[in-house]
Tab-separated table of C-alpha atoms and ligand atoms in Angstrom:
chain	number	residue	atom	x	y	z
A	1	MET	CA	-8.990	10.928	6.290
A	2	THR	CA	-9.263	14.712	4.532
A	3	PRO	CA	-5.631	15.274	5.823
A	4	LEU	CA	-5.203	12.323	3.512
A	5	SER	CA	-6.890	13.408	0.697
A	6	THR	CA	-5.151	17.081	1.544
A	7	GLN	CA	-1.856	15.010	0.942
A	8	VAL	CA	-2.498	12.813	-1.739
A	9	SER	CA	-3.961	16.195	-4.453
A	10	THR	CA	-1.425	18.001	-4.093
A	11	ARG	CA	1.605	15.176	-4.738
A	12	ILE	CA	-0.222	14.501	-7.653
A	13	SER	CA	0.031	18.430	-8.836
A	14	THR	CA	3.330	17.901	-7.819
A	15	GLN	CA	4.090	15.322	-9.254
A	16	ALA	CA	6.188	13.984	-5.742
A	17	PRO	CA	5.716	10.806	-4.475
A	18	LEU	CA	4.070	9.850	-1.715
A	19	ILE	CA	6.263	7.701	0.314
A	20	ALA	CA	4.868	4.660	2.222
A	21	PRO	CA	7.569	2.373	4.538
A	22	SER	CA	6.687	-0.853	5.424
A	23	ILE	CA	6.876	-1.740	8.602
A	24	LEU	CA	7.704	-5.321	7.517
A	25	ALA	CA	11.264	-4.740	6.881
A	26	ALA	CA	11.561	-2.697	10.381
A	27	ASP	CA	13.107	-4.205	13.705
A	28	TRP	CA	9.952	-5.814	15.186
A	29	SER	CA	11.712	-5.096	18.719
A	30	GLN	CA	11.594	-1.833	18.881
A	31	LEU	CA	8.344	-0.907	16.588
A	32	ALA	CA	7.704	1.957	18.711
A	33	VAL	CA	10.687	4.159	17.884
A	34	GLU	CA	10.884	2.575	13.945
A	35	THR	CA	7.648	3.799	13.641
A	36	LYS	CA	8.451	7.623	15.701
A	37	ASN	CA	11.868	7.653	13.686
A	38	ILE	CA	10.751	6.724	10.140
A	39	CYS	CA	7.225	9.750	10.438
A	40	ASP	CA	10.068	11.877	11.199
A	41	ALA	CA	12.311	10.914	7.983
A	42	GLY	CA	9.717	12.192	6.099
A	43	ALA	CA	7.284	9.043	5.753
A	44	ASP	CA	4.039	9.889	4.344
A	45	LEU	CA	1.997	6.675	5.047
A	46	LEU	CA	2.682	4.409	7.338
A	47	HIS	CA	2.575	0.793	5.090
A	48	VAL	CA	1.290	-2.214	6.901
A	49	ASP	CA	1.651	-5.806	6.127
A	50	VAL	CA	-1.081	-8.143	6.818
A	51	MET	CA	-0.174	-11.473	6.289
A	52	ASP	CA	-2.736	-14.843	7.540
A	53	GLY	CA	-0.523	-17.928	6.363
A	54	HIS	CA	-3.466	-18.954	3.831
A	55	PHE	CA	-3.454	-16.250	1.840
A	56	VAL	CA	-0.384	-16.097	1.008
A	57	PRO	CA	2.692	-18.394	3.057
A	58	VAL	CA	3.222	-15.967	5.962
A	59	ILE	CA	1.941	-15.094	9.240
A	60	THR	CA	2.324	-11.367	10.257
A	61	PHE	CA	0.035	-8.552	12.047
A	62	GLY	CA	-3.074	-8.716	13.432
A	63	PRO	CA	-5.549	-5.752	14.238
A	64	GLN	CA	-4.373	-5.387	17.760
A	65	MET	CA	-0.596	-4.915	15.488
A	66	VAL	CA	-3.035	-1.997	13.935
A	67	THR	CA	-3.394	-0.365	18.166
A	68	THR	CA	-0.205	-0.312	18.910
A	69	LEU	CA	1.065	1.467	15.559
A	70	LYS	CA	-0.945	4.078	15.296
A	71	ALA	CA	-0.222	5.020	19.080
A	72	HIS	CA	3.354	5.628	18.372
A	73	SER	CA	2.467	7.010	14.207
A	74	SER	CA	2.190	10.939	13.489
A	75	ILE	CA	1.027	9.601	10.042
A	76	PRO	CA	-1.445	8.099	8.468
A	77	LEU	CA	-1.671	3.582	8.494
A	78	ASP	CA	-1.801	2.023	5.224
A	79	VAL	CA	-2.538	-1.473	5.669
A	80	HIS	CA	-2.572	-4.434	2.882
A	81	LEU	CA	-4.445	-7.050	3.693
A	82	MET	CA	-3.392	-9.890	2.157
A	83	ILE	CA	-5.803	-12.754	3.686
A	84	SER	CA	-8.596	-14.193	2.895
A	85	GLN	CA	-12.073	-14.060	3.216
A	86	PRO	CA	-10.503	-10.178	4.105
A	87	GLU	CA	-14.109	-8.746	5.204
A	88	ARG	CA	-14.401	-10.956	8.055
A	89	HIS	CA	-11.701	-8.231	9.743
A	90	ILE	CA	-11.735	-5.603	8.085
A	91	GLU	CA	-14.046	-4.028	10.809
A	92	ALA	CA	-11.706	-5.022	13.307
A	93	PHE	CA	-8.651	-3.222	11.426
A	94	ILE	CA	-10.605	0.007	10.667
A	95	ALA	CA	-11.257	0.064	14.423
A	96	ALA	CA	-7.814	-0.066	15.256
A	97	GLY	CA	-6.655	2.599	13.189
A	98	ALA	CA	-6.375	2.017	9.904
A	99	ASP	CA	-6.583	4.866	7.760
A	100	ILE	CA	-6.643	3.233	4.225
A	101	VAL	CA	-7.625	-0.390	3.705
A	102	THR	CA	-6.354	-2.490	0.192
A	103	VAL	CA	-8.012	-5.807	-0.193
A	104	HIS	CA	-6.552	-8.462	-2.790
A	105	GLN	CA	-9.346	-8.633	-5.548
A	106	GLU	CA	-7.985	-12.872	-5.879
A	107	ALA	CA	-8.884	-13.162	-2.293
A	108	CYS	CA	-12.319	-10.983	-2.723
A	109	PRO	CA	-15.161	-12.680	-4.858
A	110	HIS	CA	-17.739	-9.767	-3.807
A	111	LEU	CA	-14.911	-7.727	-4.032
A	112	HIS	CA	-17.582	-4.489	-4.977
A	113	ARG	CA	-19.107	-5.381	-1.412
A	114	THR	CA	-16.377	-5.453	0.305
A	115	LEU	CA	-14.992	-1.851	-0.792
A	116	GLN	CA	-18.769	-0.723	0.033
A	117	GLN	CA	-17.789	-2.046	3.742
A	118	ILE	CA	-15.031	-0.448	3.972
A	119	ARG	CA	-16.081	2.961	2.924
A	120	GLU	CA	-18.700	2.411	5.059
A	121	CYS	CA	-16.273	2.222	7.935
A	122	GLY	CA	-14.964	5.105	7.216
A	123	ALA	CA	-11.655	3.889	5.652
A	124	LYS	CA	-10.120	4.543	2.060
A	125	ALA	CA	-10.990	1.394	0.562
A	126	GLY	CA	-7.951	0.311	-1.547
A	127	VAL	CA	-7.935	-3.076	-3.883
A	128	ALA	CA	-4.426	-5.201	-4.913
A	129	LEU	CA	-3.745	-7.080	-7.909
A	130	ASN	CA	-0.994	-9.121	-7.789
A	131	PRO	CA	1.511	-9.972	-10.761
A	132	GLY	CA	-0.814	-12.948	-12.970
A	133	THR	CA	-3.957	-10.162	-12.675
A	134	PRO	CA	-5.036	-8.422	-15.442
A	135	VAL	CA	-5.959	-4.259	-14.716
A	136	SER	CA	-8.560	-4.338	-16.381
A	137	ALA	CA	-9.974	-6.689	-13.315
A	138	LEU	CA	-11.044	-3.445	-11.591
A	139	GLU	CA	-13.071	-1.636	-14.365
A	140	SER	CA	-16.636	-1.896	-13.353
A	141	VAL	CA	-15.547	-1.135	-9.696
A	142	ILE	CA	-13.251	1.518	-10.624
A	143	ASP	CA	-16.549	3.810	-8.828
A	144	GLU	CA	-15.611	2.504	-5.697
A	145	ILE	CA	-12.256	2.740	-4.441
A	146	ASP	CA	-9.360	5.658	-3.093
A	147	LEU	CA	-5.481	3.427	-4.122
A	148	LEU	CA	-5.158	1.049	-6.513
A	149	LEU	CA	-1.639	-0.902	-5.352
A	150	LEU	CA	-0.583	-3.275	-8.227
A	151	MET	CA	2.215	-5.887	-6.132
A	152	THR	CA	5.543	-4.807	-8.412
A	153	VAL	CA	6.490	-8.567	-6.966
A	154	ASN	CA	4.701	-11.614	-5.557
A	155	PRO	CA	2.767	-10.481	-2.548
A	156	GLY	CA	4.185	-12.878	0.946
A	157	TRP	CA	7.795	-11.603	1.634
A	158	GLY	CA	10.173	-8.602	1.606
A	159	GLY	CA	12.974	-8.481	-0.075
A	160	GLN	CA	12.546	-9.897	-3.629
A	161	LYS	CA	13.604	-8.225	-6.697
A	162	PHE	CA	10.866	-5.657	-9.110
A	163	ILE	CA	9.420	-7.726	-11.762
A	164	PRO	CA	10.533	-5.173	-14.993
A	165	GLN	CA	6.934	-6.407	-16.773
A	166	SER	CA	4.889	-4.286	-13.692
A	167	LEU	CA	5.952	-1.662	-15.636
A	168	GLU	CA	3.648	-2.306	-18.227
A	169	ARG	CA	0.752	-3.420	-15.700
A	170	VAL	CA	1.665	0.754	-14.168
A	171	ARG	CA	1.089	2.049	-17.611
A	172	SER	CA	-2.979	0.711	-18.011
A	173	ALA	CA	-3.653	1.423	-14.346
A	174	ARG	CA	-2.662	5.039	-14.531
A	175	GLU	CA	-4.531	4.581	-18.429
A	176	LEU	CA	-7.767	3.514	-16.109
A	177	ILE	CA	-7.723	5.767	-13.702
A	178	THR	CA	-7.837	8.997	-15.832
A	179	LYS	CA	-10.404	7.570	-17.898
A	180	SER	CA	-12.353	7.392	-14.647
A	181	GLY	CA	-12.015	11.056	-13.844
A	182	ASN	CA	-11.801	9.950	-9.864
A	183	THR	CA	-8.814	11.012	-7.525
A	184	ILE	CA	-7.237	7.682	-7.389
A	185	HIS	CA	-3.638	6.329	-5.769
A	186	LEU	CA	-1.783	4.520	-7.612
A	187	GLU	CA	0.909	2.557	-5.345
A	188	VAL	CA	3.851	-0.020	-6.280
A	189	ASP	CA	4.299	-2.152	-3.548
A	190	GLY	CA	7.643	-4.666	-3.910
A	191	GLY	CA	11.448	-4.630	-4.692
A	192	VAL	CA	11.063	-1.138	-4.818
A	193	ASN	CA	14.010	1.080	-4.946
A	194	ALA	CA	16.428	4.250	-6.000
A	195	GLU	CA	16.697	2.773	-8.845
A	196	THR	CA	13.035	1.041	-10.210
A	197	SER	CA	11.085	4.503	-7.997
A	198	LYS	CA	12.102	6.435	-11.002
A	199	GLN	CA	10.726	3.911	-13.355
A	200	VAL	CA	7.103	3.283	-11.908
A	201	ARG	CA	6.466	6.945	-11.586
A	202	ALA	CA	7.738	7.660	-15.204
A	203	ALA	CA	5.062	5.255	-15.811
A	204	GLY	CA	2.080	6.290	-13.321
A	205	ALA	CA	2.803	5.435	-10.316
A	206	ASP	CA	2.002	8.406	-6.652
A	207	THR	CA	2.893	6.491	-4.599
A	208	LEU	CA	5.419	4.296	-2.745
A	209	VAL	CA	5.837	1.519	-0.569
A	210	ALA	CA	9.183	0.358	-0.062
A	211	GLY	CA	11.034	-2.080	2.774
A	212	THR	CA	13.768	-2.709	2.769
A	213	PHE	CA	15.353	0.176	0.865
A	214	VAL	CA	14.559	2.134	3.890
A	215	PHE	CA	14.607	0.729	6.758
A	216	GLY	CA	17.795	-1.274	5.743
A	217	SER	CA	19.645	2.129	5.167
A	218	ASP	CA	21.455	3.471	8.739
A	219	ASN	CA	19.530	7.749	6.968
A	220	TYR	CA	16.125	7.133	6.634
A	221	LYS	CA	15.775	10.445	5.759
A	222	ARG	CA	18.435	10.172	2.677
A	223	ALA	CA	16.396	6.614	1.987
A	224	ILE	CA	13.349	8.506	1.383
A	225	ASP	CA	14.623	11.346	0.100
A	226	ALA	CA	16.212	9.003	-2.926
A	227	LEU	CA	12.442	7.593	-3.647
A	228	LYS	CA	11.298	11.216	-3.864
A	229	GLU	CA	14.048	12.478	-6.175
B	301	DX5	C1	4.977	-8.207	0.278
B	301	DX5	C2	5.259	-6.723	0.940
B	301	DX5	C3	5.700	-5.682	0.222
B	301	DX5	C4	7.031	-5.842	0.921
B	301	DX5	C5	7.526	-4.591	0.351
B	301	DX5	O1	4.115	-8.868	0.344
B	301	DX5	O2	3.699	-6.407	0.248
B	301	DX5	O3	4.922	-4.302	0.761
B	301	DX5	O4	7.175	-5.420	2.197
B	301	DX5	O5	9.374	-5.040	0.542
B	301	DX5	P1	10.174	-4.754	-0.608
B	301	DX5	O6	10.114	-2.483	-0.434
B	301	DX5	O7	11.469	-4.950	0.557
B	301	DX5	O8	10.140	-5.242	-1.861
B	302	ZN	ZN1	2.283	-4.472	0.829
């Protein structure tokens, strides 16, 4: 956990964003190679999109996949749980190697307790908000989180178009974080490319998830550098 905290404070102070490529958009028949290549290309976090076919329509990965990715990754795993009742699986994902675990506010009736559970199990705690959920929903748990993830598309699929109204939400989330005085990543997820990355960074995001833009490129390093420019 220490390397991540150091990375975070350094990056925030130098204004360069952390880049978290989403393995969802990689070639699944080559996951070990893809993981190694993306680490070598300068990714800061490996974003793992876990979907359960219930909270979102699609089913993707479980903890076993996290174990496999962990074995090939030299960077922290940023595990985004798009699942119902995430509290039932948090321990397993952290035991498998998740460094950051992000749950959806919409999936957690006992959000405060669930965030404490993540920290108690030894990971950084994140909360994600769907595009329709107000940022103010996190006011009362702001001291329990290490990462605030704003969905800039509706969760469920990669390759969707960035929702422009998200920019105002990024600004509100940045205000909330600044007001709290806490060190919290502000991550955006969905439709991030060379153009939208500049907009979300100007609005206050410091961590960018990118699936299609990075893994769809024929040069991962160039794509990551374009997001950091
Ligand atoms: C959507 C996922 C995203 C997605 C991003 O449900 O949470 O992480 O894979 O993919 P792109 O960058 O292609 O929008
Ligand atoms: Zn995601």
